[in-house]
């Protein structure tokens, strides 16, 4: 595989994997705070 | 409007459901084809820029419109746009969010049913001993296509279509948390496991192993080698922005519907980027690592010259899987078509919910009955796409509902939300309860850049030139030779440019009248619903 193609691929993959796991982990950490279905939080 | 108490049971379920809505067949079939046609590795640069400046902001807009509408008891876009204020006409723009979901669901469930059918054929070994031509012919026979008859009457395809629709309706009938959310929590992880399995299998194919003629990695090399000159080509930018647009499922009304089941202070800023990036992971990392490497390993780089994701998927791959031996060919087929089926069903469920919510909210129709109405409408609308497949009815549905309407609606909703509802209120709405701090820079992106991006896509689709060659088209125009309008541009479609078969013109005109009638029907139902609402309020 050519080095330019390899660099393009690895940089893109790293960026996407980093942001996906970063945002997903952050959302999971706050799992209990929001969207948990607890009735006392219902302001509708 | 009725006060619905349905809610998402968990945050992970909501993110997976929205990601499942975005992850569809296009992630595995359309993205690699677009990248190959538009500069290989260089395509990813305008693609990621479009994702950051149009995709993510549009996700925030749609989640915010949805959560805002949900506070007023609206779970479909006519009501959501109506409560953004200013004009009673907004709700009729919102009809796009019902029309698109219903019409796309009709033909999308049909494609989804092909993948289910092909899972079955893989299990039963239907492709054993077939050569490439026979596998390709099997697909045509399955659709009863190219047989010379006026109508396509595919018996087996009808059966799998019936099973697919029933399965969708069964999940939808269970409700938001017990149906859609539960299904997403099972299907999305399975989809990721299947995708990773296939990507590893594909990328480890080397010349001489399992009948491979070339190293699969050559396919990745071809896909990722950048042609930086292509960055100056408007065609590449339009293709990249278009791919971002369609892969995120924006402009449909389904994201708004899912967000409407949130509470007022639930986060939407982080949820939307989590779902958006999950889609990007599936599309760029997995979607680019399956079909192309396998095709190149067995057929060489020549197979990519006129690459079609759908053709490769249904007419070639079942044949190539046979090189993997009797057991692994079955596993390969089941995993590949199973993966596509999971990608498809998580999207079609998201198309059903807004249509059902419209009936539930507007006419107090119970969920079970609204499921039945949605199912009946899907079947009625799918029939012309199935039996007039060879005459282009299917393509008409895809073009007007699955492409054109999305852009029109996204443009309308972003202008209404950002410019009419007001950027300050919109910014506040997006940031309320946010678990991430959105940089203020995005406020200006939302106000100026995102609508401009969508406007350019819209104008580009109206007058796109033959082959997407904009530079050539402008020089032709300025040299007094007119504009070379492409047959697949909106204007080209309207005037049937390049269509010679009179039967096809007749069928496409009838199909357009049918689609127009569906829009008018839902416009009328919206009018009746608001009249009913006013009467109740009095």
XYZ file of C-alpha atoms in Angstrom:
582
model
C 0.000 0.000 0.000
C 1.337 3.448 -0.944
C 2.533 5.626 1.911
C 0.274 8.611 1.015
C -2.787 6.345 0.881
C -1.780 4.728 4.169
C -1.331 8.100 5.885
C -4.684 9.397 4.540
C -6.437 6.273 5.761
C -4.813 6.102 9.188
C -5.275 9.811 9.939
C -8.965 9.654 8.924
C -9.621 6.441 10.835
C -7.843 7.767 13.946
C -9.832 10.997 13.887
C -13.148 9.214 13.516
C -12.383 6.493 16.069
C -11.097 9.073 18.571
C -14.159 11.335 18.323
C -16.627 8.429 18.246
C -15.193 6.890 21.417
C -14.744 10.287 23.103
C -18.359 11.393 22.586
C -19.789 7.955 23.239
C -17.864 7.544 26.501
C -18.918 11.019 27.623
C -22.555 10.194 26.870
C -22.345 6.878 28.746
C -20.777 8.584 31.768
C -23.777 10.916 31.925
C -26.202 8.076 31.263
C -27.984 8.507 34.591
C -28.374 12.269 34.375
C -30.347 12.503 31.177
C -32.755 10.419 29.143
C -33.022 7.943 32.005
C -36.770 7.701 32.022
C -37.146 8.769 35.659
C -40.651 10.198 36.107
C -39.602 12.998 38.508
C -37.602 14.568 35.704
C -40.646 14.810 33.469
C -41.384 18.437 32.776
C -43.829 17.877 29.957
C -52.597 17.596 20.308
C -52.550 14.527 22.527
C -50.065 14.424 25.388
C -48.001 11.315 24.836
C -46.101 9.889 27.767
C -43.845 7.627 25.731
C -40.151 8.147 26.479
C -36.781 6.630 25.682
C -35.800 4.268 28.498
C -32.066 4.925 28.272
C -29.615 7.316 26.685
C -27.601 4.555 25.004
C -30.827 3.226 23.472
C -31.659 6.648 22.059
C -28.167 7.155 20.584
C -28.187 3.675 19.038
C -31.670 4.242 17.609
C -30.635 7.551 16.005
C -27.351 6.057 14.788
C -29.346 3.091 13.452
C -31.574 5.517 11.613
C -28.514 7.039 9.923
C -26.627 3.797 9.297
C -28.224 2.319 6.236
C -27.412 0.425 3.072
C -25.693 3.548 1.685
C -22.948 3.313 4.327
C -21.701 0.087 2.769
C -22.786 0.528 -0.852
C -22.894 4.253 -1.707
C -19.917 5.665 0.211
C -17.194 3.512 -1.430
C -18.629 4.208 -4.899
C -18.681 7.961 -4.237
C -15.100 7.928 -2.924
C -13.821 6.022 -5.969
C -15.576 8.384 -8.392
C -14.394 11.547 -6.654
C -10.687 11.516 -6.055
C -10.151 8.491 -3.765
C -8.435 9.570 -0.547
C -8.834 13.260 -1.437
C -12.640 12.828 -1.305
C -12.402 12.476 2.457
C -11.242 16.101 2.843
C -14.415 17.799 1.487
C -16.386 14.937 3.054
C -15.135 15.671 6.587
C -15.400 19.448 6.088
C -19.025 18.983 4.979
C -19.622 16.778 8.017
C -18.311 19.475 10.372
C -19.932 22.510 8.732
C -23.202 21.078 7.448
C -23.782 17.592 8.889
C -23.265 18.219 12.599
C -25.012 21.649 12.643
C -27.970 20.171 10.776
C -28.153 17.344 13.314
C -28.334 19.941 16.108
C -31.049 21.831 14.228
C -33.157 18.697 13.766
C -32.729 17.446 17.330
C -33.595 20.921 18.649
C -36.701 21.245 16.454
C -37.786 17.780 17.606
C -37.279 18.315 21.342
C -38.938 21.748 21.125
C -41.951 20.321 19.273
C -42.189 17.422 21.719
C -42.780 19.881 24.581
C -45.999 20.899 22.803
C -47.052 17.297 22.219
C -45.945 17.172 18.568
C -43.972 14.161 17.361
C -44.059 14.845 13.636
C -42.802 17.826 11.660
C -46.070 19.611 10.691
C -46.752 20.370 14.362
C -43.091 21.002 15.160
C -42.735 23.689 12.492
C -46.126 25.136 13.433
C -45.010 25.815 17.014
C -41.902 27.622 15.776
C -44.433 30.401 15.193
C -44.801 33.244 12.693
C -46.850 31.594 9.972
C -49.672 29.020 9.821
C -48.159 27.884 6.516
C -45.079 26.370 8.171
C -46.984 23.222 9.045
C -47.502 22.539 5.326
C -43.705 22.551 4.836
C -43.681 20.087 7.713
C -45.774 17.708 5.588
C -42.468 16.854 3.870
C -41.482 15.067 7.086
C -44.453 12.691 6.707
C -44.435 12.382 2.920
C -40.718 11.560 2.681
C -40.769 8.966 5.437
C -43.816 7.207 4.051
C -42.715 7.133 0.414
C -39.113 6.211 1.185
C -40.313 3.482 3.581
C -42.298 1.946 0.711
C -39.347 1.325 -1.601
C -36.747 1.054 1.155
C -38.612 -1.877 2.743
C -38.499 -3.512 -0.684
C -34.673 -3.205 -0.863
C -34.483 -4.305 2.758
C -36.482 -7.405 1.835
C -33.928 -8.280 -0.878
C -31.252 -8.508 1.812
C -33.506 -10.750 3.924
C -34.166 -12.906 0.857
C -30.441 -13.158 0.206
C -29.796 -14.215 3.818
C -32.218 -17.065 3.147
C -30.595 -17.950 -0.187
C -27.188 -17.968 1.506
C -28.403 -20.327 4.246
C -30.036 -22.704 1.784
C -26.994 -22.710 -0.493
C -28.946 -21.366 -3.472
C -25.765 -19.970 -5.047
C -23.755 -23.204 -4.773
C -22.192 -24.110 -8.089
C -23.394 -20.946 -9.855
C -20.977 -18.952 -11.973
C -20.850 -15.122 -12.071
C -23.441 -14.810 -14.836
C -25.830 -17.197 -13.126
C -25.618 -15.273 -9.829
C -26.298 -12.024 -11.707
C -29.227 -13.672 -13.521
C -30.552 -14.973 -10.185
C -30.924 -11.361 -9.010
C -32.797 -10.372 -12.180
C -35.055 -13.404 -11.851
C -35.659 -12.557 -8.195
C -36.969 -9.126 -9.243
C -38.628 -10.550 -12.394
C -36.593 -7.903 -14.185
C -35.510 -7.832 -17.823
C -37.856 -10.682 -18.824
C -39.669 -8.626 -21.481
C -42.999 -8.456 -19.611
C -44.700 -5.089 -19.033
C -45.219 -5.836 -15.330
C -42.653 -7.248 -12.921
C -44.358 -9.916 -10.832
C -41.691 -11.378 -8.543
C -43.386 -14.056 -6.389
C -40.494 -14.784 -4.009
C -39.646 -11.094 -3.653
C -43.278 -10.417 -2.678
C -43.032 -13.023 0.087
C -39.858 -11.543 1.564
C -41.306 -8.047 1.225
C -44.359 -9.199 3.213
C -42.137 -10.692 5.934
C -40.028 -7.510 6.105
C -43.038 -5.198 6.402
C -44.622 -7.449 9.048
C -41.411 -7.472 11.087
C -41.188 -3.664 10.910
C -44.805 -3.270 11.967
C -44.415 -5.741 14.823
C -41.454 -3.799 16.262
C -43.227 -0.453 15.746
C -46.357 -1.771 17.485
C -44.304 -2.375 20.658
C -43.663 1.351 21.080
C -40.635 3.573 21.508
C -38.774 1.918 24.369
C -40.042 -1.668 24.102
C -39.922 -1.703 20.299
C -37.561 0.672 18.514
C -35.124 1.121 21.399
C -34.933 -2.573 22.243
C -34.455 -3.524 18.587
C -31.688 -0.910 18.178
C -29.905 -2.172 21.281
C -29.788 -5.676 19.782
C -29.319 -4.910 16.088
C -26.713 -2.124 16.211
C -24.109 -4.084 18.234
C -24.750 -7.093 15.962
C -24.256 -4.875 12.917
C -20.923 -3.647 14.302
C -19.771 -7.207 15.081
C -20.755 -8.392 11.579
C -19.052 -5.369 10.005
C -15.809 -5.865 11.943
C -15.839 -9.597 11.123
C -16.240 -8.935 7.389
C -13.672 -6.121 7.366
C -11.063 -8.366 9.031
C -11.906 -11.207 6.646
C -11.706 -8.876 3.641
C -8.454 -7.146 4.592
C -6.633 -10.397 5.359
C -7.300 -11.832 1.891
C -3.961 -12.185 0.185
C -3.099 -13.501 -3.263
C -3.445 -17.280 -3.271
C -5.510 -17.586 -0.067
C -9.122 -18.729 -0.409
C -8.945 -18.359 -4.178
C -7.975 -14.659 -4.094
C -6.161 -13.480 -7.230
C -4.789 -10.281 -5.677
C -4.058 -8.783 -2.273
C -7.216 -7.171 -0.897
C -5.097 -4.339 0.414
C -4.726 -3.148 -3.209
C -8.394 -2.173 -3.000
C -7.754 -0.052 0.080
C -4.777 1.501 -1.682
C -6.984 2.413 -4.638
C -9.699 3.813 -2.368
C -7.368 5.924 -0.240
C -4.767 7.162 -2.753
C -5.555 10.882 -2.891
C -5.901 12.808 -6.114
C -5.456 16.294 -4.670
C -6.302 17.963 -8.000
C -9.870 16.793 -7.469
C -10.170 19.246 -4.557
C -10.550 22.067 -7.110
C -13.420 20.278 -8.804
C -16.922 21.495 -7.707
C -18.281 18.054 -8.632
C -16.224 16.491 -5.817
C -17.442 19.019 -3.238
C -21.055 18.553 -4.290
C -20.686 14.765 -4.149
C -19.074 14.950 -0.694
C -21.716 17.307 0.708
C -24.447 15.141 -0.869
C -23.017 11.983 0.679
C -22.912 13.606 4.142
C -26.459 14.786 3.658
C -27.838 11.365 2.761
C -25.754 9.292 5.140
C -26.939 11.223 8.201
C -30.615 10.854 7.206
C -31.186 14.576 7.643
C -34.093 16.311 5.917
C -36.441 13.392 6.554
C -38.226 14.253 9.768
C -37.227 11.060 11.556
C -34.490 12.577 13.762
C -36.960 15.270 14.875
C -39.481 12.557 15.725
C -37.020 10.587 17.886
C -35.901 13.797 19.649
C -39.527 14.676 20.414
C -39.609 11.869 22.993
C -36.986 13.702 25.099
C -37.612 15.971 28.038
C -37.150 19.715 27.931
C -33.742 19.685 29.630
C -32.369 16.461 28.161
C -29.107 16.861 26.303
C -29.225 17.001 22.542
C -25.808 18.505 21.763
C -23.791 15.458 22.823
C -26.391 12.881 21.786
C -26.435 14.164 18.221
C -22.649 14.170 17.735
C -22.393 10.704 19.341
C -24.936 9.326 16.876
C -23.346 11.239 13.978
C -19.840 9.957 14.673
C -21.121 6.387 15.138
C -22.534 6.652 11.627
C -19.193 7.962 10.345
C -17.347 5.070 11.978
C -19.610 2.553 10.264
C -19.416 4.361 6.926
C -15.760 5.353 6.613
C -13.991 2.680 8.659
C -16.217 -0.358 8.040
C -18.051 0.652 4.850
C -14.788 1.315 3.025
C -13.188 -1.933 4.179
C -15.570 -4.630 2.985
C -16.903 -4.515 -0.566
C -13.949 -2.911 -2.363
C -11.186 -5.071 -0.847
C -13.194 -8.267 -1.529
C -13.974 -7.185 -5.103
C -10.332 -6.317 -5.810
C -9.031 -9.530 -4.209
C -11.038 -11.663 -6.651
C -11.694 -9.477 -9.676
C -8.783 -7.056 -9.676
C -8.774 -3.280 -9.929
C -10.638 -3.500 -13.257
C -13.796 -4.331 -11.257
C -13.776 -0.796 -9.856
C -13.952 1.038 -13.197
C -17.747 1.028 -13.269
C -18.319 0.209 -9.610
C -21.902 -0.016 -8.410
C -22.463 -0.889 -4.773
C -25.828 -2.519 -5.434
C -24.642 -4.491 -8.449
C -21.547 -5.698 -6.623
C -23.525 -6.603 -3.537
C -26.341 -8.653 -5.044
C -24.914 -9.792 -8.375
C -21.249 -10.496 -7.629
C -20.471 -11.040 -3.948
C -22.622 -14.201 -3.542
C -20.455 -15.742 -6.241
C -17.173 -14.602 -4.661
C -18.174 -15.960 -1.236
C -18.110 -19.449 -2.777
C -14.301 -19.275 -2.856
C -14.432 -19.372 0.947
C -15.508 -23.031 0.997
C -18.872 -24.648 1.834
C -19.089 -23.450 5.438
C -17.512 -20.000 5.183
C -19.441 -19.154 2.018
C -22.674 -19.605 3.995
C -21.285 -17.594 6.911
C -20.030 -14.864 4.540
C -23.418 -14.583 2.812
C -25.412 -14.586 6.045
C -23.126 -12.036 7.709
C -23.005 -9.690 4.675
C -26.710 -9.705 3.877
C -27.588 -9.870 7.589
C -25.490 -6.759 8.113
C -27.328 -4.976 5.304
C -30.674 -6.127 6.702
C -29.867 -4.780 10.180
C -28.685 -1.498 8.625
C -31.923 -1.352 6.635
C -34.436 -2.217 9.344
C -33.050 0.249 11.911
C -33.579 2.925 9.240
C -37.049 1.819 8.139
C -38.256 1.774 11.755
C -37.248 5.433 11.978
C -39.377 6.130 8.894
C -42.451 4.498 10.418
C -42.525 6.322 13.727
C -43.108 9.904 12.391
C -45.984 8.763 10.171
C -47.621 6.887 13.026
C -46.992 9.767 15.427
C -48.817 12.094 13.018
C -51.943 9.942 13.185
C -51.617 9.468 16.946
C -51.093 13.174 17.701
C -53.484 14.645 15.165
C -56.441 12.278 15.277
C -55.953 10.470 18.617
C -55.606 7.167 16.804
C -54.139 4.477 19.100
C -50.657 3.125 18.313
C -51.880 -0.308 17.146
C -54.278 1.265 14.662
C -51.697 3.743 13.435
C -49.310 0.822 12.849
C -51.970 -0.798 10.702
C -52.568 2.423 8.714
C -48.826 2.901 8.160
C -48.463 -0.724 7.019
C -51.390 -0.452 4.606
C -50.005 2.764 3.092
C -46.516 1.270 2.722
C -47.886 -1.779 0.897
C -50.116 0.313 -1.395
C -47.224 2.612 -2.299
C -44.699 -0.202 -2.682
C -46.777 -2.075 -5.268
C -46.025 0.331 -8.165
C -42.297 0.297 -7.337
C -42.338 -3.509 -7.437
C -44.499 -4.198 -10.474
C -43.251 -1.247 -12.545
C -39.623 -1.671 -11.519
C -38.333 -1.983 -15.089
C -40.191 1.169 -16.145
C -38.493 3.372 -13.588
C -41.228 3.760 -10.929
C -38.741 2.679 -8.260
C -36.195 5.273 -9.441
C -38.865 8.012 -9.465
C -39.736 7.273 -5.826
C -36.050 7.353 -4.935
C -35.370 10.593 -6.792
C -38.335 12.720 -5.711
C -38.826 11.432 -2.168
C -35.426 9.996 -1.274
C -33.273 12.759 -2.763
C -35.036 15.953 -3.846
C -37.511 16.253 -0.939
C -34.768 15.808 1.648
C -32.844 18.795 0.346
C -35.967 20.968 0.028
C -37.113 20.127 3.545
C -33.675 20.582 5.129
C -33.383 23.977 3.469
C -36.873 25.002 4.626
C -36.424 23.801 8.226
C -32.993 25.387 8.628
C -34.254 28.752 7.345
C -37.384 28.569 9.529
C -35.462 27.525 12.649
C -32.356 29.682 12.283
C -33.618 32.787 10.487
C -37.291 33.010 11.401
C -37.484 31.367 14.842
C -34.220 33.267 15.381
C -30.587 32.290 15.833
C -30.504 33.406 19.488
C -33.511 31.294 20.457
C -32.221 28.450 18.280
C -28.787 28.589 19.952
C -30.402 28.584 23.393
C -32.596 25.639 22.389
C -29.608 23.619 21.132
C -27.538 24.347 24.245
C -30.212 23.739 26.889
C -29.122 20.801 29.086
C -26.055 20.251 26.888
C -23.395 17.866 28.177
C -20.774 19.450 25.913
C -19.939 23.068 25.344
C -20.476 23.862 21.698
C -17.908 26.449 20.509
C -19.555 29.820 19.774
C -18.019 29.591 16.288
C -20.807 27.145 15.422
C -23.430 29.825 16.046
C -22.142 31.619 12.951
C -21.753 28.364 11.066
C -25.406 27.618 11.823
C -26.515 31.045 10.710
C -24.531 31.415 7.495
C -22.551 28.365 6.451
C -25.021 25.492 6.939
C -27.941 27.058 5.018
C -25.494 28.120 2.263
C -24.203 24.547 1.974
C -27.751 23.209 1.620
C -28.687 25.971 -0.830
C -25.686 25.083 -3.013
C -26.642 21.391 -2.960
C -30.208 22.374 -3.884
C -29.165 24.637 -6.774
C -26.570 22.093 -7.870
C -29.221 19.364 -8.050
C -31.529 21.612 -10.104
C -29.089 22.215 -12.944
C -26.307 19.663 -12.532
C -24.480 19.217 -15.857
C -23.741 15.967 -17.695
C -21.204 13.894 -15.741
C -21.126 16.567 -13.011
C -18.504 18.412 -15.068
C -19.189 21.975 -13.909
C -16.047 23.598 -15.342
C -16.754 22.189 -18.806
C -20.410 23.180 -18.530
C -19.556 26.806 -17.723
C -17.074 27.071 -20.590
C -19.713 25.568 -22.905
C -22.257 28.111 -21.628
C -19.936 31.087 -22.050
C -18.962 29.975 -25.520
C -22.638 30.188 -26.463
C -23.338 26.438 -26.726
C -25.880 26.274 -23.927
C -25.923 24.347 -20.661
C -25.431 20.548 -20.900
C -28.195 19.573 -18.476
C -27.740 16.097 -16.968
C -30.639 13.622 -17.278
C -30.483 13.098 -13.490
C -30.696 16.828 -12.664
C -34.064 17.987 -11.302
C -34.864 19.939 -14.480
C -33.565 17.076 -16.622
C -35.865 14.682 -14.767
C -38.884 16.975 -15.097
C -38.460 17.125 -18.878
C -37.503 13.438 -19.254
C -34.154 14.352 -20.820
C -32.507 11.237 -22.254
C -35.619 9.039 -21.855
C -36.688 7.560 -25.173
C -39.029 4.746 -24.163
C -42.571 6.186 -24.308
C -43.815 3.569 -21.815
C -41.277 4.815 -19.293
C -42.390 8.447 -19.754
C -45.996 7.421 -19.244
C -45.141 5.418 -16.115
C -42.936 8.143 -14.625
C -45.643 10.779 -15.163
C -48.196 8.552 -13.438
C -45.741 7.894 -10.615
C -45.203 11.628 -10.136
C -48.963 12.172 -9.985
C -49.186 9.463 -7.338
C -46.418 11.086 -5.280
C -48.034 14.502 -5.624
C -51.358 13.004 -4.457
C -49.673 11.557 -1.365
C -48.280 14.999 -0.478
C -51.655 16.665 -1.052
C -53.425 13.990 0.987
C -51.192 14.635 3.984
C -51.502 18.386 3.431
C -55.291 17.966 3.617
C -55.031 15.736 6.715
C -52.865 18.406 8.360
C -55.505 21.034 7.533
C -58.242 18.806 9.026
C -56.153 18.053 12.130
C -55.633 21.758 12.870
C -59.293 22.494 12.270
C -60.140 19.757 14.755
C -57.640 21.166 17.226
C -59.114 24.677 16.965
C -62.609 23.275 17.460
C -61.483 21.476 20.637
C -59.781 24.586 21.969
C -62.991 26.581 21.513
